[in-house]
Short mmCIF file of C-alpha atoms and ligand atoms in Angstrom, two decimals:
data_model
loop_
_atom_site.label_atom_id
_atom_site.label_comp_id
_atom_site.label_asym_id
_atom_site.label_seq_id
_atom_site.Cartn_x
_atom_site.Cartn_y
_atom_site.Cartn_z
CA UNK V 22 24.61 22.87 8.32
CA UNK V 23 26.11 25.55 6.26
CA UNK V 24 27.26 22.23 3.99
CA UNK V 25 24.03 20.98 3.93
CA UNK V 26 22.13 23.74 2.52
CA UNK V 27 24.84 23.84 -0.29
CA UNK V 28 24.45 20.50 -1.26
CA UNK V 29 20.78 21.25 -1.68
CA UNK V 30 21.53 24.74 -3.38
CA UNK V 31 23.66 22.39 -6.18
CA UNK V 32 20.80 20.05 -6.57
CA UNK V 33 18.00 22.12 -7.20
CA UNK V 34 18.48 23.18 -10.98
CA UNK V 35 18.85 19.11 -11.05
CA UNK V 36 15.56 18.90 -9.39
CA UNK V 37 13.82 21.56 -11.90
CA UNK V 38 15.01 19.67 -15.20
CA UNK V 39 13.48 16.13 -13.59
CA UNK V 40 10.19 17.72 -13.80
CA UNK V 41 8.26 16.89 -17.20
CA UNK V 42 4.56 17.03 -17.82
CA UNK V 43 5.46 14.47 -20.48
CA UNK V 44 3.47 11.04 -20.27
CA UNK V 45 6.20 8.31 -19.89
CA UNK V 46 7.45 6.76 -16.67
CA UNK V 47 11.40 7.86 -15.88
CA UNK V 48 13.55 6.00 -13.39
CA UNK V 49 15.71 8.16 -11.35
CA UNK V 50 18.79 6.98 -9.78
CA UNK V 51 20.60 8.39 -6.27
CA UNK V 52 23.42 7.27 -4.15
CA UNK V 53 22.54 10.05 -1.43
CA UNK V 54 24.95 12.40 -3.29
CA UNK V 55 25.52 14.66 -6.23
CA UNK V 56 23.34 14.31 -9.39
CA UNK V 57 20.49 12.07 -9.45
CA UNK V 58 20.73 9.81 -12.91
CA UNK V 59 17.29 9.38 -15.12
CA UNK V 60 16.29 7.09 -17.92
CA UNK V 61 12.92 7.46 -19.49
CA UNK V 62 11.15 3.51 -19.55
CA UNK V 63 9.77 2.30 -22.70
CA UNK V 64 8.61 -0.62 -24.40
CA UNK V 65 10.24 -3.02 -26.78
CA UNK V 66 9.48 -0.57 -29.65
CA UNK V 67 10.77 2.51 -27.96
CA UNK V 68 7.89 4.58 -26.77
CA UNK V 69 7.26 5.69 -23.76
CA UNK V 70 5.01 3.52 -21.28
CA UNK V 71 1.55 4.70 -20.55
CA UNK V 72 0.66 4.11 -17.25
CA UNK V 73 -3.53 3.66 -16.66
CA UNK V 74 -3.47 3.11 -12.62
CA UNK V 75 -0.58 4.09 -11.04
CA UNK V 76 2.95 3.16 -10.28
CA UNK V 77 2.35 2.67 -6.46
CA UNK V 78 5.99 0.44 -5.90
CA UNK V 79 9.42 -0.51 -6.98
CA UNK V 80 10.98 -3.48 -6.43
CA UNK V 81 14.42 -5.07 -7.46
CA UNK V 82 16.15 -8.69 -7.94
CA UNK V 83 19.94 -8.99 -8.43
CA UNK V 84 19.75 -8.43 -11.82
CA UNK V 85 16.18 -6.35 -12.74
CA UNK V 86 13.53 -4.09 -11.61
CA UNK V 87 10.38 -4.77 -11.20
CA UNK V 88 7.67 -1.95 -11.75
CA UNK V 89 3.66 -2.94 -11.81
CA UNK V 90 0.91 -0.84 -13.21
CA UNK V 91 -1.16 -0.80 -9.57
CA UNK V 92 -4.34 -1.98 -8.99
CA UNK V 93 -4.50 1.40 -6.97
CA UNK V 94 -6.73 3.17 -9.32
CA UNK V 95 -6.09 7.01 -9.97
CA UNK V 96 -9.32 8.16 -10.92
CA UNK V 97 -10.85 12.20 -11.23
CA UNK V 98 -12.99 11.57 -8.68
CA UNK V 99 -10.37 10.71 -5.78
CA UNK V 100 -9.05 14.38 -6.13
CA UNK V 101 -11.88 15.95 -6.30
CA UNK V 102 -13.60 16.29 -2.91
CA UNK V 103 -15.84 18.26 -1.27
CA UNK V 104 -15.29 20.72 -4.18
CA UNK V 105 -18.75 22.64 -3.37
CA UNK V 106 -18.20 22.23 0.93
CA UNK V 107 -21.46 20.63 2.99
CA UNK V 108 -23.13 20.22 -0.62
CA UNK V 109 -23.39 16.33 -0.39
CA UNK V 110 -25.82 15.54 -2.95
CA UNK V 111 -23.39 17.80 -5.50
CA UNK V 112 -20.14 15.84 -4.49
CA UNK V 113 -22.12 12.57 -4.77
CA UNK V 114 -22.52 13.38 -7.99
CA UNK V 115 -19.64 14.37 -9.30
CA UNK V 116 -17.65 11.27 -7.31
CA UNK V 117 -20.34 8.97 -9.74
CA UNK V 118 -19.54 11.06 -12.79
CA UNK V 119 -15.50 10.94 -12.32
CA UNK V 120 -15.44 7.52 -10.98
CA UNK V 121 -13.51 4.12 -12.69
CA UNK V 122 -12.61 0.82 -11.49
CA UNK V 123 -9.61 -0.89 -10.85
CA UNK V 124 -8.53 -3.34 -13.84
CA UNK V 125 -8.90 -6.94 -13.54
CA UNK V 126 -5.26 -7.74 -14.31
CA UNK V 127 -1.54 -6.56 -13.82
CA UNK V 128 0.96 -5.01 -16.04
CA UNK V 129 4.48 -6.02 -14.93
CA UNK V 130 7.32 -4.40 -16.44
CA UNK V 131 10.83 -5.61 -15.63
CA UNK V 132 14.13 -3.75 -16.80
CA UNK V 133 17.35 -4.96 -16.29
CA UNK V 134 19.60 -3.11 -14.22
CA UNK V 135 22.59 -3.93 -16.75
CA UNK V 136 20.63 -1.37 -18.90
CA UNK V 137 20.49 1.45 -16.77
CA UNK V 138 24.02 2.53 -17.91
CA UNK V 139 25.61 6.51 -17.29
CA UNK V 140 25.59 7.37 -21.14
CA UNK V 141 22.30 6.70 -22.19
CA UNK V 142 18.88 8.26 -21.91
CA UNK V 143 16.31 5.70 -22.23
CA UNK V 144 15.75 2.29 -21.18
CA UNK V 145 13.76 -0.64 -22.71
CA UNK V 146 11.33 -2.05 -20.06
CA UNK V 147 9.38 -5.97 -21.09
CA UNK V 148 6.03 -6.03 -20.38
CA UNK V 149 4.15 -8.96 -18.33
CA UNK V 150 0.33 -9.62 -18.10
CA UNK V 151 -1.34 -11.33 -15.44
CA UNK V 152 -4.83 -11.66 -14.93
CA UNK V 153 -5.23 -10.38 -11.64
CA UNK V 154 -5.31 -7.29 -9.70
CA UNK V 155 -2.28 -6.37 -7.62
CA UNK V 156 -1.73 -3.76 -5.48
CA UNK V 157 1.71 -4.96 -3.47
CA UNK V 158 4.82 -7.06 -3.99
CA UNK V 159 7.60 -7.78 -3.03
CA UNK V 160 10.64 -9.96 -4.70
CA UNK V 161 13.37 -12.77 -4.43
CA UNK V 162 16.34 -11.14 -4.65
CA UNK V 163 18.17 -14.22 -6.35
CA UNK V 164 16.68 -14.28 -10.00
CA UNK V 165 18.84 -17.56 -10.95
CA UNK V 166 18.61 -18.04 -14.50
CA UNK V 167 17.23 -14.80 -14.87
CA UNK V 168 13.64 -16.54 -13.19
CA UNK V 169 12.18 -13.27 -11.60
CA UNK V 170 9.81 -14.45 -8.53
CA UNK V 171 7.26 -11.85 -6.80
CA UNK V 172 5.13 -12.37 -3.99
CA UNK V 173 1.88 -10.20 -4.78
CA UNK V 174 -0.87 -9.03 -2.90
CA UNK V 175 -3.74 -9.18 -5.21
CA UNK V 176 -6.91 -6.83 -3.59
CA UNK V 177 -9.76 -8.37 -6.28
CA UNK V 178 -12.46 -6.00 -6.86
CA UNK V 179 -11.30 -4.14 -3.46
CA UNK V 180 -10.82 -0.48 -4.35
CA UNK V 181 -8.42 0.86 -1.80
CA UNK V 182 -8.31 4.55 -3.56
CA UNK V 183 -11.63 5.30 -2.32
CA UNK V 184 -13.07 5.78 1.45
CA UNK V 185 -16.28 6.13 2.84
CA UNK V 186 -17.82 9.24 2.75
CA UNK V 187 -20.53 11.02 4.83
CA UNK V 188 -23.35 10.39 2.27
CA UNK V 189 -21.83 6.65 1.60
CA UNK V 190 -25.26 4.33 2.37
CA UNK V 191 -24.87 0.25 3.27
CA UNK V 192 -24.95 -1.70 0.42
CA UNK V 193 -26.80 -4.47 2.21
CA UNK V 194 -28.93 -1.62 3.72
CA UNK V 195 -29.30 0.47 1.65
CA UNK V 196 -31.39 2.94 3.87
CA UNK V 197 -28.81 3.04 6.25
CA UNK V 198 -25.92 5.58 5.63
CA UNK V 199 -22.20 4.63 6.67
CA UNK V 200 -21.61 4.54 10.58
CA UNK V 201 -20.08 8.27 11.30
CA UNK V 202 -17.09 7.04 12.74
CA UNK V 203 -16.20 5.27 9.74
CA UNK V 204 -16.17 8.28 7.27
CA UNK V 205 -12.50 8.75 6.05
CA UNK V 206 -11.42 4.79 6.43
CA UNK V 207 -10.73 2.87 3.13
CA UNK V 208 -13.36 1.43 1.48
CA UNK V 209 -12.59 -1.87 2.09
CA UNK V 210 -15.86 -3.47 1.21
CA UNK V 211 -14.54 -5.69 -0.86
CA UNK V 212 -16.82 -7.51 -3.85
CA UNK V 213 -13.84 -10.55 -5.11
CA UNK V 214 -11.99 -12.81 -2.92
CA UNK V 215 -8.83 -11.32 -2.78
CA UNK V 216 -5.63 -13.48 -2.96
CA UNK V 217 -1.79 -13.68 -2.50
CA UNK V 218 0.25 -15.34 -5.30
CA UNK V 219 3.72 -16.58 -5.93
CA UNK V 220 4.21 -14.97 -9.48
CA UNK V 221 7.24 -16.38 -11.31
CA UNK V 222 8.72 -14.57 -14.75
CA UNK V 223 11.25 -15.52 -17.21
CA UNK V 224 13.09 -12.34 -17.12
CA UNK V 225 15.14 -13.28 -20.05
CA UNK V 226 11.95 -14.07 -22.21
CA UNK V 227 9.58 -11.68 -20.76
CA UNK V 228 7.16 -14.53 -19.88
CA UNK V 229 4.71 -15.12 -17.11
CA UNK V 230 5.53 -19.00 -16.16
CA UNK V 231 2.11 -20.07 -15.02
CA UNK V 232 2.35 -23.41 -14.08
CA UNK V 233 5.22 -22.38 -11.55
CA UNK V 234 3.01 -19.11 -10.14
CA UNK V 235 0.90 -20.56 -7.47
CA UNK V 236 -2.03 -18.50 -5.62
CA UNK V 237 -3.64 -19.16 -2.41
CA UNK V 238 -7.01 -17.63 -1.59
CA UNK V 239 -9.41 -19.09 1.19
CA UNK V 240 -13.26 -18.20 1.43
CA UNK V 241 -14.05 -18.92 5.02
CA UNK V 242 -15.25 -17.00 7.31
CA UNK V 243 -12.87 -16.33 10.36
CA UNK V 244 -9.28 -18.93 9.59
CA UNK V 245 -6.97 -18.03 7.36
CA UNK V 246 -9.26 -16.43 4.99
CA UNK V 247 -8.34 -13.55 2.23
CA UNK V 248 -11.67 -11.56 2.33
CA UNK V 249 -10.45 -8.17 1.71
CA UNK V 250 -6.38 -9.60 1.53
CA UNK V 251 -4.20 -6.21 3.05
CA UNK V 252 -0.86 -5.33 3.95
CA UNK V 253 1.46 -8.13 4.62
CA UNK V 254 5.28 -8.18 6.21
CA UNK V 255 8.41 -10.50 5.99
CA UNK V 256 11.82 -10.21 7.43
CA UNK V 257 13.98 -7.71 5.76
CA UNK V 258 10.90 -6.10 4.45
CA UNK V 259 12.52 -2.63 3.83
CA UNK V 260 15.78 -3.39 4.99
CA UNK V 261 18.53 -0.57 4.06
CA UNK V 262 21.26 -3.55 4.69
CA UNK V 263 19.66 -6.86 3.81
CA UNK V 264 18.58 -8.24 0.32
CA UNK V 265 15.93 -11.36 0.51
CA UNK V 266 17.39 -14.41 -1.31
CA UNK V 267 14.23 -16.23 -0.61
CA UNK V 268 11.39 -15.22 0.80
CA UNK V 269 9.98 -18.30 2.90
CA UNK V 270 7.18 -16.89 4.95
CA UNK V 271 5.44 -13.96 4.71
CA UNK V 272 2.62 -12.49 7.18
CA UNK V 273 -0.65 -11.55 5.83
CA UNK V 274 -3.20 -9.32 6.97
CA UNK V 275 -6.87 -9.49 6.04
CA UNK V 276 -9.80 -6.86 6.63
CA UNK V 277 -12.30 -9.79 6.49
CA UNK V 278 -15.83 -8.31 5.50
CA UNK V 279 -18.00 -6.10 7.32
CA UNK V 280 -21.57 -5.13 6.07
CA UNK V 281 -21.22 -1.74 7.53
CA UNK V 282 -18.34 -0.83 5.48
CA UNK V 283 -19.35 -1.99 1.97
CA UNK V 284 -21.06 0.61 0.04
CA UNK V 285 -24.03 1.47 -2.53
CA UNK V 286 -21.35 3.27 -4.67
CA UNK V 287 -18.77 0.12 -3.94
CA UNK V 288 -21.02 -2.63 -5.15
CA UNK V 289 -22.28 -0.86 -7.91
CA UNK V 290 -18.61 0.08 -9.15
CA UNK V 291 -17.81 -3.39 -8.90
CA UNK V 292 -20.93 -5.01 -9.65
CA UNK V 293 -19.54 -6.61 -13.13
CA UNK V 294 -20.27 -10.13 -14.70
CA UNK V 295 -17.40 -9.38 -17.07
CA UNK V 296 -14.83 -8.78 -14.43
CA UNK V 297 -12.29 -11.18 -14.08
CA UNK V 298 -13.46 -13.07 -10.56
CA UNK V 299 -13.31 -15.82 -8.36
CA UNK V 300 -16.54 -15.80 -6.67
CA UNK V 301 -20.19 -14.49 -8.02
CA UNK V 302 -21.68 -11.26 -6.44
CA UNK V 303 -24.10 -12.75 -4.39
CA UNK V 304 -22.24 -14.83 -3.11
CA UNK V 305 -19.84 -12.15 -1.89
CA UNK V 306 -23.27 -10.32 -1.02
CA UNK V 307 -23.72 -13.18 1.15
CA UNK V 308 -20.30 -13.25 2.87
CA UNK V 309 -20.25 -9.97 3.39
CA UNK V 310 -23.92 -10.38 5.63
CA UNK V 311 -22.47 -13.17 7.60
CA UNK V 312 -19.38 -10.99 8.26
CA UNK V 313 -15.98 -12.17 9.08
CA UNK V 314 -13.39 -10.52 11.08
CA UNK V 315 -9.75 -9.10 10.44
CA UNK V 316 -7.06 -12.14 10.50
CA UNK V 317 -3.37 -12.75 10.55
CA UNK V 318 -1.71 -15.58 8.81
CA UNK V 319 1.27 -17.00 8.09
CA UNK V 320 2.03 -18.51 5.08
CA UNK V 321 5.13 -20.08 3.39
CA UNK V 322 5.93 -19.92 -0.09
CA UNK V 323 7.37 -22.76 -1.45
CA UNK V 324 3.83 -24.81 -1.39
CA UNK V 325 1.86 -21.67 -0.51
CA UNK V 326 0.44 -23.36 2.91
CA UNK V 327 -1.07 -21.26 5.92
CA UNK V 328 1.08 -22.66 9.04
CA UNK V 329 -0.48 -20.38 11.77
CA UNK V 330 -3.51 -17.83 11.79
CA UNK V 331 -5.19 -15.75 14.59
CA UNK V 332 -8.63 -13.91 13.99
CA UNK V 333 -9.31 -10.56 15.38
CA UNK V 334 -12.55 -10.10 18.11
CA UNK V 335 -15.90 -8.53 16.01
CA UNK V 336 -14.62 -4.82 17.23
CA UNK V 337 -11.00 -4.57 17.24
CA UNK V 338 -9.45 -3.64 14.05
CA UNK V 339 -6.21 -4.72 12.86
CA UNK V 340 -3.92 -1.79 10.52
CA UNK V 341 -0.12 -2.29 10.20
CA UNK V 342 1.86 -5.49 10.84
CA UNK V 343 5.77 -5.14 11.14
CA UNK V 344 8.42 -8.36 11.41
CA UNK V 345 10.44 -7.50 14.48
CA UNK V 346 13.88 -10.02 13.61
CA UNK V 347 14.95 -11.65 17.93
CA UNK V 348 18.08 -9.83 18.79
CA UNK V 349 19.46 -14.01 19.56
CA UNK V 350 18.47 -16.06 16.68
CA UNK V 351 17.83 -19.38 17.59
CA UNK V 352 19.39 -22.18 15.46
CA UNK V 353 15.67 -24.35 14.75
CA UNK V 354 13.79 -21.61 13.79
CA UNK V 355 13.75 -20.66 10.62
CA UNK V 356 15.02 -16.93 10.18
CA UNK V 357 11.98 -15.79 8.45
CA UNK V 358 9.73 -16.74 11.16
CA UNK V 359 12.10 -16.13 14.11
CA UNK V 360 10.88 -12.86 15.77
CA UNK V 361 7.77 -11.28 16.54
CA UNK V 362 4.98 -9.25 14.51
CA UNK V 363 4.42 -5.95 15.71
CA UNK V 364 1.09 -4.44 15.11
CA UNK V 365 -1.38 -1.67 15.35
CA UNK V 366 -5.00 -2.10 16.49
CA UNK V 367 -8.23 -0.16 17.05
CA UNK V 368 -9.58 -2.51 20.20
CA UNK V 369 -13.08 -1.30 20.98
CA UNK V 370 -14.49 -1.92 24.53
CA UNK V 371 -18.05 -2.32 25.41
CA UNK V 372 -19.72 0.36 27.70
CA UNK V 373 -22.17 -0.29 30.15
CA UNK V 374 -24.44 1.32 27.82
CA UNK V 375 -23.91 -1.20 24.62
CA UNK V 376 -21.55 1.06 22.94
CA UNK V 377 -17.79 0.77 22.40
CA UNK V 378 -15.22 2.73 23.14
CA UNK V 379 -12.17 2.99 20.98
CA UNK V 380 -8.57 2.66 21.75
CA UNK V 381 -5.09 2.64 19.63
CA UNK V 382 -2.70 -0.21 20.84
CA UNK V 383 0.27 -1.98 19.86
CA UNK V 384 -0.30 -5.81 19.92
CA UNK V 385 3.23 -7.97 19.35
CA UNK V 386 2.63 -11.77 18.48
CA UNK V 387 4.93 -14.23 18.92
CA UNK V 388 5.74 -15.14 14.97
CA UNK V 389 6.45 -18.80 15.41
CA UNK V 390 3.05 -18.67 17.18
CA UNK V 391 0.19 -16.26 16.40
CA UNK V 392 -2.31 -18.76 17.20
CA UNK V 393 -1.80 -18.00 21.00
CA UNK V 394 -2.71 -14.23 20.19
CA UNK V 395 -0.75 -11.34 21.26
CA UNK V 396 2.01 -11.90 24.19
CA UNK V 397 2.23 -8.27 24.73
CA UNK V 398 -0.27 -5.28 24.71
CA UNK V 399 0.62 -1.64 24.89
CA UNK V 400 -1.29 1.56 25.32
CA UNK V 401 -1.10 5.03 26.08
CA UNK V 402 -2.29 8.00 26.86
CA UNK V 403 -0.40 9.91 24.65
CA UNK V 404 -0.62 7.38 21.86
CA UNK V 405 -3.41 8.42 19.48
CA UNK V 406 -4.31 7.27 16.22
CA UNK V 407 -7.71 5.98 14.06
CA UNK V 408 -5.50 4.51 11.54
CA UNK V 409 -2.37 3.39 10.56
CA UNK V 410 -0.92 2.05 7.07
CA UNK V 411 2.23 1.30 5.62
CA UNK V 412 4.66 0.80 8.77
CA UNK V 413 8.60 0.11 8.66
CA UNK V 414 10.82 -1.09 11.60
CA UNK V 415 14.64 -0.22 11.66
CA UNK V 416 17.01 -1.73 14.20
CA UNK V 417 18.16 1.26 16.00
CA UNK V 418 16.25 4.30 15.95
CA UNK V 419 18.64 7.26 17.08
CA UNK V 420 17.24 10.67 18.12
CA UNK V 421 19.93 13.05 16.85
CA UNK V 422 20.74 12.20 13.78
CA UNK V 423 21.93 14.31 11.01
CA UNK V 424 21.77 13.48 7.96
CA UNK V 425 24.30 14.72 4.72
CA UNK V 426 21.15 15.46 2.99
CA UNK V 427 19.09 17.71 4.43
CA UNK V 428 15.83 19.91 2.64
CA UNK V 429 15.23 23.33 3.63
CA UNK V 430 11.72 23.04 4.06
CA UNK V 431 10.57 26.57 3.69
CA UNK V 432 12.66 26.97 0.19
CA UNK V 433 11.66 23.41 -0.69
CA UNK V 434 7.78 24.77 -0.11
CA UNK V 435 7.69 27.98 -1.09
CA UNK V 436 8.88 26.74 -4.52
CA UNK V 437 5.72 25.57 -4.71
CA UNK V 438 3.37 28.04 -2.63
CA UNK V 439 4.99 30.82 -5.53
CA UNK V 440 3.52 29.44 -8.60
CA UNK V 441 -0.17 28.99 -6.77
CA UNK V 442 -1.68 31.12 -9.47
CA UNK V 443 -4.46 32.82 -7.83
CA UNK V 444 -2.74 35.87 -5.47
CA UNK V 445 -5.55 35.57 -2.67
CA UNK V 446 -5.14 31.91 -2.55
CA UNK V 447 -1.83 32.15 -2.49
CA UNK V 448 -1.63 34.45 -0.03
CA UNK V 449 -3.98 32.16 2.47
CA UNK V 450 -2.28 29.28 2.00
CA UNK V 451 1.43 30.78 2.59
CA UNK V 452 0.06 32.23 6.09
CA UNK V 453 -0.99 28.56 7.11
CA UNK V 454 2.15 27.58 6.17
CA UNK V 455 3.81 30.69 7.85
CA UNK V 456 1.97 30.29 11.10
CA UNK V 457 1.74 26.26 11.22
CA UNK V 458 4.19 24.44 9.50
CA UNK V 459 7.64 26.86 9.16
CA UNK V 460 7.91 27.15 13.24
CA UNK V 461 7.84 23.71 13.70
CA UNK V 462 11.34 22.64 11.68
FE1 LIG J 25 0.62 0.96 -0.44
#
């Protein structure tokens, strides 16, 4: 231990200097020991890149790295909440006033990795536009030919940096404020068709190839549709020991639409004839009063086809999906279908009195058939959650392991906690983290 905490001692002047309040985007490099490495990004011209959204991913090929400006909007008004507590009408306000939308399209900005040499301090970065949204990706690891290809999830006109909040009303009822137990959840109303795409780039060039991108999006109501397109999962997803050559299925998750999650303040934001879309507002309007339901699908990219699907019951709701590789591959299946999805799900169950009653399980499909529905179904008593996100699955998970690199956590906070300006603040928030956090680590 007494190792550890010098390794961490060594790195923190390192730490200090990486922190700039300059507006650029840096790449920092670490092998898990000594110094981490830093390049500032710019753009064919040499200044630094200005970033509107935010940088929400990273992503790599054998020879570049990918970085996308995120349809993952970072407006005023998602960190500023509840600034004036139980004054509703006040925070309404200022969440109008402080409030943007997503853009319509995607910068892409790929670097190559040959670049990112030891002796120099900056980096030139060549900038793609595509017009659509995109929030996720991930990439081919083979970039023959320097041909970059990314599979993007593209969440049109679905804003997922804002949730529903207590004075949220329906959109389609607009006298009706949001359901209680759906303040907090993502505003997933969404007001596009959202859509998955096979994006291919000459690297070399710094062009988007178009007529070798291919997108798939699907307006019906409960198959394989992409109303409100979410998280998604292949083999190897965040593998620590695997690169993807080729990415030839990936899973797909949908929200679907529900007219008790879209919102006044939703609609409105999104409400835009000049936005870049596939389908008209009342006819998402529409969609959204018909409902549809959270789906699964699983699509392969070379033609972009759906080859399976399975759609969610009205009142269980589908969060993280996770490819689960069989410990004994089998020689006919291809590898990046040959294993199960693991998932989490809200499943509600009707009382005797018309209500439901809501329970956290883990449903595992069978990923060479999701059609049949889950094989397995797990709950418990202990297990408790409203909602789950980003997920990752790792071969072997061991209990006691200890790491090389290891943070002190109360030097690593109170770092912070000491340059909280205001001394009574300061002083409140170090006793939370006195009485709450520091005995648990
Ligand atoms: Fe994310």
């Amino acid at each position: 231990m007494a190792k550890n905490l010098e390794l961490v001692e060594k790195q923190d002047f390192k730490i200090d200097s990486l922190i700039s309040n300059k507006n650029a985007v840096y790449l920092i490099k670490w092998d898990g020991q000594g110094a981490m490495q830093q390049w500032e990004v710019t753009n064919q011209e040499g200044d630094s890149l200005l970033i509107d959204q935010n940088m929400h991913q990273i992503g790599f090929s054998e020879d570049y790295i990918i970085l996308i400006d995120a349809a993952f909007k970072f407006s005023l008004n998602v960190m500023l909440y509840n600034i004036f507590p139980q004054k509703e009408d006040i925070d309404a306000f200022i969440r109008k006033l402080t409030s943007g939308v997503q853009q319509d399209s995607t910068d892409i900005y790929l670097i190559h990795r040959a670049d990112l040499r030891p002796n120099v301090k900056q980096v030139k970065a060549k900038k793609i536009v595509i017009p659509i949204e995109t929030v996720h990706f991930s990439v081919n690891y083979k970039n023959p030919d320097g041909i970059v290809t990314i599979f993007s999830a593209h969440n049109c006109s679905a804003c997922p940096a804002e949730w529903l909040r207590s004075y949220d009303r329906e959109a389609l009822n607009p006298e009706r404020t949001i359901r209680r137990d759906k303040v907090g959840l993502l505003a997933v109303g969404a007001m596009d068709v959202g859509q998955v795409g096979r994006v291919v780039i000459d690297a070399k060039n710094g062009t988007y190839l178009a007529d070798r991108s291919k997108y798939y999006y699907n307006t019906s109501r409960n198959e394989a549709h992409t109303w409100g397109i979410g998280l998604y999962t292949h083999r190897d997803m965040c593998s620590a020991d695997n690169t993807t050559d080729d990415i030839t299925h990936i899973y797909w998750q949908s929200y679907g639409l529900r007219s008790d999650m879209l919102t006044v303040f939703i609609r409105d934001l999104y409400d835009d004839p000049k936005r870049n879309r596939k389908i008209p507002v009342p006819q998402v309007l529409e969609a959204t009063r018909e409902g549809s339901r959270y789906t699964i699908f699983c699509l392969e990219t070379a033609e972009m086809t759906v080859e399976d699907f399975y759609t969610f019951d009205q009142e269980t709701y589908f969060w993280s999906l996770q490819f689960v590789p069989r410990s004994e591959p089998r020689a006919n299946i291809p590898p990046y279908k040959d294993g199960y999805i693991f998932t989490t799900v809200t499943v509600g169950y009707q009382q005797s009195n018309g209500m439901y009653d809501y329970q956290p399980e883990i449903w595992i499909f069978d990923a060479t058939a999701l059609s049949k529905g889950a094989i397995c179904k797990l709950n418990h008593p202990d297990m408790s959650f409203g909602f789950t996100i980003h997920s990752v699955w790792t071969p072997d998970a061991q209990p006691n392991v200890n790491p090389n690199y290891k943070i002190d956590i109360k030097k690593d906070y109170d770092y912070m906690l000491k340059r909280i300006l205001n001394k009574q603040t300061r002083r409140e928030i170090s006793q939370i983290f006195n009485q709450y956090v520091y005995p648990n680590f």
